[in-house]
Coordinates of C-alpha atoms (C1' of nucleotides) in Angstrom, one line a residue:
Chain A
M1 CA 231.6 6.5 25.0
L2 CA 234.6 8.2 23.5
D3 CA 237.2 6.5 21.4
P4 CA 239.9 5.2 23.8
K5 CA 242.5 6.1 21.1
L6 CA 241.4 9.7 21.2
I7 CA 242.0 10.1 25.0
R8 CA 245.3 8.3 24.7
D9 CA 246.7 10.2 21.8
T10 CA 245.3 13.7 22.4
P11 CA 244.4 14.0 26.1
D12 CA 244.8 17.7 26.1
L13 CA 242.3 18.2 23.3
V14 CA 239.8 16.0 25.2
R15 CA 240.5 17.9 28.5
A16 CA 239.8 21.2 26.8
A17 CA 236.6 19.8 25.1
I18 CA 235.3 18.5 28.4
A19 CA 236.0 21.8 30.1
K20 CA 233.7 23.4 27.6
K21 CA 230.9 21.4 29.1
H22 CA 231.9 22.6 32.6
L23 CA 232.0 19.1 33.9
D24 CA 234.5 17.9 36.4
V25 CA 236.3 14.8 35.1
D26 CA 239.5 13.1 36.2
L27 CA 241.0 12.2 32.8
D28 CA 244.4 11.3 34.3
A29 CA 242.8 8.6 36.4
V30 CA 241.3 7.1 33.3
L31 CA 244.6 7.3 31.5
A32 CA 246.4 5.6 34.4
I33 CA 243.9 2.7 34.3
D34 CA 244.3 2.4 30.6
A35 CA 248.1 2.2 30.9
A36 CA 247.8 -0.5 33.6
W37 CA 245.4 -2.5 31.4
R38 CA 247.6 -2.5 28.4
A39 CA 250.6 -3.6 30.4
L40 CA 248.6 -6.5 31.9
L41 CA 247.3 -7.4 28.4
Q42 CA 250.8 -7.8 27.0
E43 CA 251.8 -9.9 29.9
V44 CA 248.8 -12.3 29.7
E45 CA 249.1 -12.6 25.9
G46 CA 252.7 -13.6 26.3
L47 CA 251.7 -16.3 28.8
R48 CA 248.9 -17.6 26.6
G49 CA 251.3 -17.7 23.6
K50 CA 253.5 -20.1 25.7
Q51 CA 250.5 -22.2 26.5
K52 CA 249.6 -22.5 22.8
A53 CA 253.1 -23.5 21.8
A54 CA 253.2 -26.2 24.5
N55 CA 249.8 -27.4 23.5
T56 CA 251.0 -28.0 19.9
A57 CA 254.1 -29.7 21.1
M58 CA 252.2 -32.0 23.5
A59 CA 249.7 -33.0 20.8
A60 CA 252.6 -34.7 18.9
L61 CA 253.9 -36.6 22.0
P62 CA 252.8 -40.0 23.2
K63 CA 250.4 -39.5 26.1
G64 CA 252.3 -41.3 28.8
S65 CA 255.8 -40.5 27.7
P66 CA 258.3 -39.0 30.1
E67 CA 258.5 -35.9 27.9
F68 CA 254.7 -35.5 28.1
V69 CA 254.6 -35.9 31.8
A70 CA 257.4 -33.3 32.2
K71 CA 255.5 -30.8 30.0
V72 CA 252.4 -31.2 32.1
A73 CA 254.3 -30.4 35.2
E74 CA 255.9 -27.4 33.6
M75 CA 252.7 -26.0 32.2
K76 CA 250.8 -26.4 35.5
A77 CA 252.9 -23.5 36.8
V78 CA 252.2 -21.4 33.7
S79 CA 248.5 -22.2 33.9
A80 CA 248.3 -21.0 37.5
Q81 CA 250.1 -17.8 36.5
V82 CA 247.7 -17.2 33.6
K83 CA 244.8 -17.5 35.9
E84 CA 246.2 -15.0 38.4
R85 CA 247.2 -12.5 35.8
E86 CA 244.0 -12.9 33.9
A87 CA 242.0 -12.1 36.9
A88 CA 243.9 -8.9 37.4
L89 CA 243.4 -8.1 33.7
N90 CA 239.7 -8.6 33.8
E91 CA 239.4 -6.5 36.9
T92 CA 241.4 -3.7 35.3
E93 CA 239.4 -3.9 32.1
A94 CA 236.1 -3.6 34.0
K95 CA 237.5 -0.6 35.8
F96 CA 238.5 1.0 32.5
K97 CA 235.1 0.4 30.9
Q98 CA 233.4 1.9 33.9
A99 CA 235.7 4.9 33.8
M100 CA 235.1 5.4 30.1
L101 CA 231.3 5.5 30.8
T102 CA 231.9 8.5 33.0
L103 CA 233.4 10.5 30.2
P104 CA 231.0 12.8 28.5
N105 CA 230.7 13.3 24.7
L106 CA 232.8 16.2 23.4
P107 CA 231.1 19.3 22.1
H108 CA 231.4 20.2 18.4
P109 CA 233.5 23.3 17.7
S110 CA 230.4 25.2 16.6
V111 CA 228.9 24.9 20.1
P112 CA 229.0 28.3 21.8
E113 CA 230.8 28.8 25.1
G114 CA 228.7 29.2 28.2
R115 CA 227.8 27.7 31.5
T116 CA 224.0 28.1 32.1
P117 CA 220.8 28.2 30.1
E118 CA 221.1 32.0 29.9
D119 CA 224.2 31.5 27.8
N120 CA 222.3 29.6 25.0
V121 CA 222.2 31.4 21.7
V122 CA 218.9 32.3 20.1
F123 CA 219.5 30.8 16.7
S124 CA 216.2 31.9 15.0
T125 CA 212.7 33.2 15.8
H126 CA 209.5 32.5 13.8
G127 CA 206.0 33.8 14.0
D128 CA 204.6 36.8 15.8
V129 CA 204.5 36.6 19.6
N130 CA 202.5 39.8 19.8
A131 CA 199.7 38.2 17.6
V132 CA 198.6 36.3 20.7
S133 CA 196.0 38.2 22.8
A134 CA 197.5 40.0 25.7
A135 CA 194.5 38.7 27.7
A136 CA 195.6 35.0 27.2
K137 CA 195.7 33.0 30.4
P138 CA 197.7 30.0 31.5
H139 CA 195.9 26.9 30.2
W140 CA 195.2 25.5 33.7
E141 CA 193.1 28.6 34.3
I142 CA 190.9 28.2 31.3
P143 CA 187.3 27.5 32.5
G144 CA 186.6 23.8 32.0
F145 CA 190.2 22.8 31.7
D146 CA 189.9 20.3 34.5
K147 CA 187.1 18.5 32.8
L148 CA 189.2 17.7 29.7
F149 CA 192.5 17.3 31.5
D150 CA 191.6 15.6 34.8
F151 CA 194.7 15.8 37.0
A152 CA 192.7 15.1 40.2
R153 CA 191.5 11.7 39.1
G154 CA 194.9 10.9 37.6
S155 CA 196.4 11.5 41.0
K156 CA 193.9 9.3 42.6
V157 CA 194.4 6.4 40.1
T158 CA 198.2 6.7 39.7
G159 CA 199.9 9.8 41.1
A160 CA 200.7 13.4 40.4
G161 CA 201.7 14.0 36.8
F162 CA 199.5 11.3 35.3
P163 CA 196.4 13.1 34.0
F164 CA 193.4 11.6 32.3
Y165 CA 192.6 13.2 28.9
V166 CA 188.8 13.2 28.5
G167 CA 186.5 13.9 25.5
D168 CA 188.0 16.7 23.3
G169 CA 191.1 16.4 25.5
A170 CA 191.7 12.8 24.5
R171 CA 190.7 13.6 20.9
I172 CA 193.1 16.5 20.5
V173 CA 196.0 14.3 21.7
R174 CA 195.2 11.6 19.2
A175 CA 194.8 14.2 16.4
L176 CA 198.2 15.8 17.2
L177 CA 200.0 12.4 17.3
Q178 CA 198.5 11.3 14.0
F179 CA 199.3 14.7 12.4
F180 CA 202.9 14.5 13.7
L181 CA 203.4 10.9 12.4
D182 CA 201.9 11.8 9.0
E183 CA 204.1 14.8 8.6
D184 CA 207.2 12.8 9.6
G185 CA 206.2 10.1 7.2
K186 CA 206.0 12.8 4.4
A187 CA 209.6 13.9 5.4
G188 CA 210.9 10.4 4.7
Y189 CA 210.9 8.8 8.2
T190 CA 209.7 5.2 8.3
E191 CA 207.1 4.8 11.1
V192 CA 207.9 2.3 13.9
N193 CA 205.9 1.1 16.8
P194 CA 208.5 -0.1 19.3
P195 CA 208.5 -1.8 22.7
I196 CA 208.1 0.7 25.6
L197 CA 209.9 -1.4 28.1
V198 CA 213.7 -1.9 27.5
N199 CA 216.5 -3.8 29.1
A200 CA 219.5 -2.4 30.9
A201 CA 221.8 -3.0 27.9
S202 CA 219.6 -0.8 25.7
A203 CA 219.4 2.0 28.3
T204 CA 223.1 1.9 28.6
A205 CA 223.7 2.1 24.9
T206 CA 221.8 5.4 24.6
G207 CA 223.3 6.9 27.7
Q208 CA 220.4 6.7 30.2
L209 CA 222.5 4.3 32.2
P210 CA 224.5 4.8 34.3
D211 CA 224.1 8.6 34.1
K212 CA 220.4 8.9 34.7
E213 CA 219.6 5.8 36.7
G214 CA 217.0 7.5 39.0
Q215 CA 215.1 9.2 36.2
M216 CA 213.5 6.0 34.8
Y217 CA 210.7 3.8 36.1
E218 CA 212.0 0.3 36.6
T219 CA 209.8 -2.7 36.7
T220 CA 210.0 -5.7 39.0
P221 CA 210.7 -8.5 39.0
D222 CA 212.1 -8.4 35.4
H223 CA 214.2 -5.2 35.8
L224 CA 213.0 -3.6 32.6
Y225 CA 212.8 0.2 32.2
A226 CA 209.8 2.2 31.0
V227 CA 211.2 4.3 28.1
P228 CA 211.8 8.0 28.9
T229 CA 211.7 8.5 25.1
A230 CA 211.3 6.4 22.0
E231 CA 214.9 7.2 21.3
V232 CA 215.9 4.3 23.5
P233 CA 214.2 1.4 21.7
L234 CA 214.6 3.1 18.3
T235 CA 218.3 3.6 18.5
N236 CA 218.8 0.0 19.8
F237 CA 217.0 -1.4 16.8
F238 CA 220.4 -1.7 15.1
R239 CA 222.4 -2.5 18.2
D240 CA 225.3 -4.8 17.4
E241 CA 224.6 -4.6 13.7
I242 CA 226.4 -3.5 10.5
I243 CA 224.4 -1.5 8.0
D244 CA 225.3 -1.2 4.3
E245 CA 226.7 2.3 3.6
A246 CA 224.3 2.5 0.6
A247 CA 221.3 2.4 3.1
L248 CA 222.5 5.5 4.9
P249 CA 221.0 7.7 6.1
V250 CA 218.3 5.5 7.7
K251 CA 215.4 7.7 9.0
R252 CA 212.8 6.4 11.4
C253 CA 210.1 7.9 13.6
A254 CA 208.1 6.4 16.4
Y255 CA 205.3 7.4 18.8
T256 CA 205.5 6.2 22.4
P257 CA 204.3 7.3 25.7
C258 CA 207.3 8.6 27.6
F259 CA 207.8 8.0 31.3
R260 CA 210.0 10.2 33.5
R261 CA 210.3 10.3 37.2
E262 CA 211.6 13.9 37.1
A263 CA 213.2 13.3 40.5
G264 CA 214.6 16.5 41.9
S265 CA 212.4 18.8 39.8
Y266 CA 209.4 19.0 42.1
G267 CA 207.9 22.4 42.4
K268 CA 209.5 23.6 39.2
D269 CA 207.3 24.4 36.2
V270 CA 205.0 21.6 37.2
R271 CA 201.7 23.4 36.7
G272 CA 199.2 21.9 34.2
L273 CA 200.7 20.2 31.1
N274 CA 204.2 21.7 31.5
R275 CA 205.9 18.7 33.1
L276 CA 204.3 15.3 33.4
H277 CA 205.5 11.8 34.5
Q278 CA 203.8 10.3 31.5
F279 CA 203.4 12.1 28.2
D280 CA 203.1 11.4 24.5
K281 CA 205.9 12.1 22.0
V282 CA 206.9 11.3 18.5
E283 CA 210.6 10.9 18.1
L284 CA 212.7 11.3 14.9
L285 CA 215.9 9.3 14.5
K286 CA 218.7 9.1 12.0
W287 CA 221.6 6.8 11.5
V288 CA 224.0 8.7 9.1
H289 CA 227.4 8.6 7.5
P290 CA 229.9 10.6 9.7
S291 CA 230.7 13.0 6.9
T292 CA 227.0 14.2 6.8
S293 CA 226.0 14.4 10.4
Y294 CA 225.8 18.1 10.9
T295 CA 224.0 18.7 7.6
E296 CA 221.6 16.0 8.6
L297 CA 221.1 17.7 12.0
D298 CA 220.0 20.9 10.3
L299 CA 217.6 18.9 8.1
L300 CA 216.2 17.1 11.1
R301 CA 215.7 20.3 13.0
D302 CA 213.9 21.7 10.0
D303 CA 211.6 18.7 9.9
A304 CA 210.6 19.4 13.5
E305 CA 210.2 23.1 12.8
R306 CA 208.0 22.6 9.8
I307 CA 205.3 21.0 12.1
L308 CA 205.2 24.0 14.3
R309 CA 204.9 26.3 11.3
K310 CA 202.0 24.3 10.0
L311 CA 200.3 24.7 13.4
S312 CA 200.9 28.4 13.2
L313 CA 202.6 28.5 16.6
P314 CA 205.3 31.1 17.2
Y315 CA 208.5 29.5 18.2
R316 CA 212.2 30.0 18.5
V317 CA 215.3 27.9 18.1
L318 CA 218.1 27.8 20.7
L319 CA 221.6 26.6 20.1
M320 CA 222.7 25.1 23.3
C321 CA 225.9 26.3 24.9
G322 CA 228.6 23.9 26.2
G323 CA 227.4 24.0 29.8
D324 CA 223.8 23.3 29.0
L325 CA 224.5 20.7 26.3
G326 CA 224.0 17.5 28.3
F327 CA 226.2 14.5 28.8
V328 CA 225.8 12.6 25.6
Q329 CA 225.3 15.3 22.9
S330 CA 227.9 16.9 20.7
K331 CA 225.5 19.6 19.5
K332 CA 221.9 20.4 20.3
Y333 CA 219.1 22.7 19.3
D334 CA 216.0 23.2 21.4
L335 CA 212.7 24.2 19.8
E336 CA 210.6 26.4 22.1
V337 CA 207.0 27.3 21.4
W338 CA 205.5 30.5 22.7
S339 CA 203.1 30.0 25.5
G340 CA 200.9 33.2 25.2
G341 CA 199.1 32.6 28.5
Q342 CA 202.2 31.9 30.6
K343 CA 204.2 34.5 28.7
R344 CA 207.2 32.2 28.3
W345 CA 208.8 29.7 26.0
L346 CA 208.2 26.0 26.4
E347 CA 210.6 23.4 25.1
V348 CA 208.8 21.0 22.7
S349 CA 211.7 19.5 20.8
S350 CA 215.4 18.8 21.3
C351 CA 217.4 18.0 18.2
S352 CA 220.8 16.5 18.9
C353 CA 223.8 14.9 17.3
F354 CA 225.7 12.3 19.2
E355 CA 228.4 11.5 16.6
T356 CA 229.8 8.1 17.7
F357 CA 229.0 8.4 21.4
Q358 CA 225.9 6.2 21.2
S359 CA 227.0 4.1 18.3
R360 CA 230.2 3.0 20.0
R361 CA 228.2 2.0 23.1
A362 CA 225.6 0.3 20.9
Q363 CA 228.1 -1.0 18.3
I364 CA 226.2 0.3 15.4
R365 CA 228.4 0.4 12.3
Y366 CA 228.2 0.7 8.5
R367 CA 230.1 -1.3 5.9
P368 CA 231.9 1.2 3.6
K369 CA 231.1 0.9 -0.1
D370 CA 234.7 0.1 -0.9
G371 CA 234.4 -3.0 1.3
G372 CA 236.7 -1.7 4.0
K373 CA 236.4 -2.3 7.7
P374 CA 233.1 -1.4 9.4
E375 CA 233.0 2.1 10.8
L376 CA 230.7 3.6 13.5
V377 CA 227.7 5.5 12.2
H378 CA 226.7 8.8 13.7
T379 CA 223.3 8.9 15.4
L380 CA 220.9 12.0 15.6
N381 CA 217.6 12.4 17.1
G382 CA 214.9 15.0 17.9
S383 CA 211.3 15.2 18.9
G384 CA 208.8 15.6 16.2
L385 CA 207.1 16.6 18.6
A386 CA 206.2 16.3 22.3
V387 CA 202.4 16.6 22.7
P388 CA 201.6 18.3 26.1
R389 CA 203.5 21.5 25.7
V390 CA 202.4 22.0 22.0
L391 CA 198.9 21.4 23.4
A392 CA 199.4 23.9 26.2
A393 CA 200.5 26.6 23.7
L394 CA 197.6 25.7 21.4
L395 CA 195.1 26.0 24.1
E396 CA 196.4 29.4 25.4
N397 CA 197.3 31.0 22.0
N398 CA 194.1 30.0 20.2
L399 CA 191.5 30.5 23.0
Q400 CA 188.7 32.7 21.7
P401 CA 186.5 35.1 23.6
D402 CA 183.7 32.6 23.4
G403 CA 185.7 30.1 25.4
R404 CA 186.4 27.8 22.6
V405 CA 189.8 26.9 21.1
K406 CA 190.3 27.4 17.4
I407 CA 191.9 24.4 15.8
P408 CA 194.7 25.2 13.3
A409 CA 193.6 24.5 9.7
A410 CA 196.2 21.8 9.2
L411 CA 194.8 19.9 12.2
V412 CA 191.1 20.2 11.5
P413 CA 191.1 17.0 9.3
Y414 CA 192.6 15.1 12.2
F415 CA 190.5 16.6 14.9
G416 CA 187.3 16.4 12.9
K417 CA 186.0 19.9 13.8
E418 CA 187.1 23.5 13.8
H419 CA 186.9 24.2 17.6
L420 CA 187.7 22.4 20.8
T421 CA 185.1 23.1 23.5
F422 CA 185.5 22.8 27.3
A423 CA 181.8 22.5 28.0
Chain B
rG1 C1' 204.2 -21.6 33.9
rG2 C1' 205.4 -27.3 32.4
rA3 C1' 208.0 -30.8 29.0
rG4 C1' 211.4 -31.5 25.0
rA5 C1' 215.0 -29.8 21.1
rG6 C1' 218.5 -26.3 19.9
rG7 C1' 222.0 -21.6 19.8
rU8 C1' 229.0 -22.3 15.5
rG9 C1' 231.3 -16.7 10.7
rG10 C1' 226.5 -12.7 5.8
rC11 C1' 223.4 -17.5 5.1
rA12 C1' 223.3 -22.7 5.5
rG13 C1' 225.7 -26.5 8.2
rA14 C1' 230.0 -30.3 10.0
rG15 C1' 232.8 -30.7 14.2
rU16 C1' 231.9 -34.6 21.2
rG17 C1' 239.3 -33.3 24.9
rG18 C1' 245.2 -31.9 21.6
rU19 C1' 248.0 -28.7 14.1
rC20 C1' 240.6 -26.3 15.1
rU21 C1' 245.1 -21.4 12.7
rA22 C1' 236.9 -24.1 12.7
rU23 C1' 235.4 -28.8 7.2
rC24 C1' 232.2 -28.5 2.9
rG25 C1' 228.6 -25.5 0.4
rC26 C1' 225.8 -20.9 -1.0
rA27 C1' 226.3 -15.8 -1.5
rC28 C1' 230.5 -12.0 -2.0
rC29 C1' 235.3 -9.7 -4.2
rG30 C1' 239.5 -10.3 -7.8
rC31 C1' 241.7 -12.8 -12.0
rA32 C1' 241.3 -16.2 -16.3
rC33 C1' 238.1 -18.1 -20.3
rU34 C1' 234.1 -14.9 -23.3
rC35 C1' 232.1 -9.8 -28.0
rG36 C1' 229.5 -9.7 -23.1
rA37 C1' 227.2 -12.8 -19.7
rA38 C1' 226.1 -17.6 -17.7
rA39 C1' 228.7 -22.0 -16.6
rU40 C1' 233.7 -23.4 -15.3
rG41 C1' 238.7 -22.8 -13.2
rC42 C1' 242.3 -20.3 -9.9
rG43 C1' 242.8 -17.0 -5.9
rG44 C1' 240.9 -13.8 -1.8
rA45 C1' 237.8 -12.7 2.0
rG46 C1' 235.0 -12.8 9.5
rU47 C1' 235.0 -9.5 14.1
rG48 C1' 237.7 -7.2 18.1
rU49 C1' 242.1 -5.8 20.4
rC50 C1' 247.5 -4.9 21.5
rG51 C1' 251.8 -3.4 18.8
rC52 C1' 255.8 1.8 15.0
rA53 C1' 256.1 -2.8 12.6
rA54 C1' 256.8 -7.9 12.0
rG55 C1' 253.3 -10.1 14.3
rG56 C1' 250.6 -11.6 18.8
rC57 C1' 246.1 -12.6 21.5
rA58 C1' 240.9 -13.2 21.9
rC59 C1' 236.0 -14.5 19.9
rC60 C1' 231.7 -21.1 18.5
rG61 C1' 224.6 -17.6 22.9
rU62 C1' 226.4 -15.2 28.1
rG63 C1' 229.0 -16.0 32.7
rG64 C1' 231.6 -19.5 35.8
rG65 C1' 234.1 -24.4 36.6
rU66 C1' 237.1 -29.0 35.4
rU67 C1' 242.0 -29.8 32.7
rC68 C1' 248.8 -29.1 31.1
rG69 C1' 245.0 -28.1 27.1
rA70 C1' 237.7 -26.8 26.0
rA71 C1' 233.5 -25.2 20.2
rU72 C1' 233.8 -30.2 22.5
rC73 C1' 233.0 -32.2 29.6
rC74 C1' 230.2 -29.9 34.2
rC75 C1' 227.1 -25.8 36.5
rA76 C1' 224.0 -21.4 36.2
rC77 C1' 221.6 -17.9 33.2
rC78 C1' 219.7 -15.7 28.5
rC79 C1' 217.4 -16.5 23.8
rU80 C1' 214.9 -19.4 19.7
rC81 C1' 211.8 -23.4 18.1
rU82 C1' 208.0 -27.5 19.0
rC83 C1' 204.1 -29.4 22.2
rC84 C1' 200.9 -28.5 26.6
rG85 C1' 198.6 -24.9 30.0
rC86 C1' 196.9 -19.8 30.6
rC87 C1' 195.4 -15.6 27.9
rA88 C1' 194.0 -9.9 24.6

RNA sequence: GGAGAGGUGGCAGAGUGGUCUAUCGCACCGCACUCGAAAUGCGGAGUGUCGCAAGGCACCGUGGGUUCGAAUCCCACCCUCUCCGCCA
């Protein structure tokens, strides 16, 4: 959610910023509701002031006195008026809040112009793409793949996009997760094991609701949502709380399975491990002082990159353009790993700054050192990292002529042996 | 799931229809005393929102209701604790 003062005071700046995201938003309609709300507020407050004054006067009068009775009659009319005007106020306020939720976060000035994914800027490239054998094949074509990553049985038991991981398949997932968590711990992130079902208030605070309602699995009869990312429970940890400025930045990481319905993306990049309804991911999260957020974003991105470097996987970093930025982000980098078998880049991490967009919805603030009024923190997050696509690249890039997959040195202590075998 | 108790400011804890503008205490900040500190004394201090400002209004778990007037009475829901049941 944006600062209401910002849209009131500088509507043209807000309009221009939204235009950079290429979203169609009727800001004037929002401003009109805001004006109506403020007019009603003044009216109701005046009436309530009258009531309070009468209340004080009546407290000093004898209960049955003629003056008292006359006051009661007089205030009955005011009371009815308050009820009527208050109902209008509440209705307008609800409309205003609803309208505010439809406004996207504003992009940072450093975000490049652009409309589509093709307009994203390649920020940096690491490792040698050509070092991967030209004969590499897509991971789903590797002999024995179906034994370790059993999609057929997953479909039978649950549905498409819910594979079983078996033997070395299960083991490599566990090794990657533990490696990720250990690396994130070394980088100063405190490990958290959060709930993976969240309520509607939490999903609203991080921006999944109401914008992406259909993308989450919802449970009945309790109406809880299966988390699409650990970002949701992690960010909400501090919902409605005030943090000491001295504690900033707060850095946390969490592993959770992630559940995504991926409605509308059927048939697109869905082969093998590329896009699943359930997958494993470690998420990095920071709550920071507003003056440091973009420095912290660079550091967070580097924390995610370091893991890819340790796994010796070629990757590149994209700086997302305005049109591909997303609703809630003010700036975003995507990390893409080179998939030597598919001959394409796979997104394995998305590192974003939200400024106060989430913290305003979630009411997460810090108490300034000088004892002043609480201020909203900035929130940042990024994957560190998502397992299936890292795994896809690993399988493809490291497949040897003998049919085994060479495990990167950094991962060997976790995996327990130097090769993964499909036999 | 059943029965009972309870949710009030950072913490603790009064308040059962009208100066509640929410008592007292602890912790906190400032000042005084002190070489400095402790102790003591005096003063300050919640959150949100509207307003250029003066100031106003709201907030006692959440949402409704009764009333001229609700922290207080009524209804529903949420959460916490105790006991019972079930259970990894």
